[in-house]
Amino acid sequence: MDHASPWPGLPGRLRFSSPSGGDDDAFFAALDLGTNNCRLMIAAQTSDGFRVVDSYSRMVRLGEGLHHTGVLSAAAMDRTMSALHSCAERLGRRPIREIRAIATEACRRATNGRAFLRQVQNETGVAIDIISGREEASLAVESCSALLHDRRFGQPRNRALLFDIGGGSTEIAWVRTEANRQTESLIGYLSLPIGVITLWEQFGPVSALTDTAYRDMVDYTRSFLQDFENVHRIGSEIRRKQTRMIGTSGTVTTLASLILNLPRYARTAVDGTLLPAASARLAVRKLRQMGLSGIEQHPCIGPDRAPFVLPGCAIFEAIHDVWPVEDVIVADRGLRDGMISRMIRSNAPVRRSYRPTAARRHFSTPPMQATGL
């Protein structure tokens, strides 16, 4: 697709501002510690939602080796602690009215996950809660609420299937939507113990990934989906043209950036676009033909993320094999957006989950390079 004719974007897209841009007296903050990435967002409330004033993301690979050992490794915890110190420093620069900090699959699964989070709180002052798969799916739905009701994607549908491909797990949410009231409710959810890191570790290096091994990844993932389909009969709603599909993960944003032929990744060009499923499948085939070295050199991916792209594509293809919706709405947003939306809506008392500390740790492992994806 010609980049000169961009796909439809999301109205009221989040805007970034400098700290001196006339912000309100206090801010909301959301921290998402995942299996692959550590992400922080700080936002100010506006009349129609919120405005992002600071955003931070670093690939930490907290779940590296977890599939084989069942524990978080020392190297992974060092990388993650370094990123969390950076988050704490950013939090200290602004008055934070309320903060929510969560951890997902890596800390849910690791036997030392809770002990690590206690160490994080002692060193940084940030208290991180481990959330369930259901809560993770619910937050993903919250973050995509505007897209669920966006009429630019056609007539309203009464169902939506949302998927979020993570590092250690994949969350799938089956959602009922009510166009007249602009509301949505969770009918059912599925938290797969499959993510881009777990597939990568289970099936071996991407550089040695054969066509047969790739299909094995797709088939393995698909085997976890059939029971959910049997219960909810999502396929029948898809055949009745009553279902929207939304993908909120690095996999679908990468596929969109390839189809848009972007010279470099740009959230504003990708978030809220409509991705034809046939085009997505072609992009997957292109990535498989490129091989690991070609994927590493792509300006929208880079060497850090390259090993996890094809495992993510395998998960996407498995989902779409079972639920073949014609178009996929791409959402470059996630749990942080959902948390901030909830905090603003709730008007709850201030959460004292962050306290500045004087203690700072020196690291022998250099910090990972920050990434915007």
XYZ file of N, CA and C in Angstrom, residues 7-10 13 147 150 152-153 267 270-274 329-333:
60
model
N -3.969 4.731 5.900
C -5.249 4.188 6.340
C -5.845 5.099 7.396
N -7.136 4.918 7.705
C -7.771 5.835 8.667
C -7.117 5.771 10.038
N -6.895 6.941 10.636
C -6.315 7.002 11.975
C -7.394 7.171 13.031
N -7.009 7.176 14.252
C -7.974 7.259 15.353
C -8.223 8.717 15.725
N -6.292 11.130 18.755
C -5.089 10.347 19.057
C -4.282 11.017 20.159
N -12.001 2.336 19.768
C -11.946 1.621 18.492
C -13.118 0.663 18.327
N -15.915 2.752 16.828
C -15.570 3.712 15.776
C -16.334 3.374 14.492
N -16.058 4.644 11.607
C -15.270 4.701 10.380
C -14.883 3.306 9.896
N -15.023 2.317 10.771
C -14.738 0.946 10.378
C -15.987 0.214 9.891
N 3.942 5.551 15.376
C 2.680 5.194 16.013
C 1.500 5.908 15.378
N 0.153 4.139 12.401
C -0.268 2.742 12.553
C -1.505 2.607 13.430
N -1.542 3.323 14.550
C -2.629 3.150 15.512
C -3.970 3.540 14.907
N -4.958 2.637 14.996
C -6.273 2.919 14.465
C -6.426 2.645 12.981
N -5.484 1.940 12.364
C -5.612 1.598 10.954
C -6.396 0.297 10.797
N -6.930 0.101 9.607
C -7.661 -1.107 9.286
C -6.778 -1.979 8.402
N -8.435 -4.458 13.021
C -8.149 -3.092 13.474
C -6.872 -3.133 14.299
N -5.933 -2.273 13.960
C -4.624 -2.257 14.618
C -4.631 -1.222 15.732
N -4.215 -1.646 16.912
C -4.191 -0.742 18.073
C -2.785 -0.713 18.663
N -2.116 0.423 18.533
C -0.833 0.607 19.219
C -1.132 1.254 20.566
N -1.688 0.469 21.422
C -2.046 0.893 22.773
C -2.176 -0.384 23.582
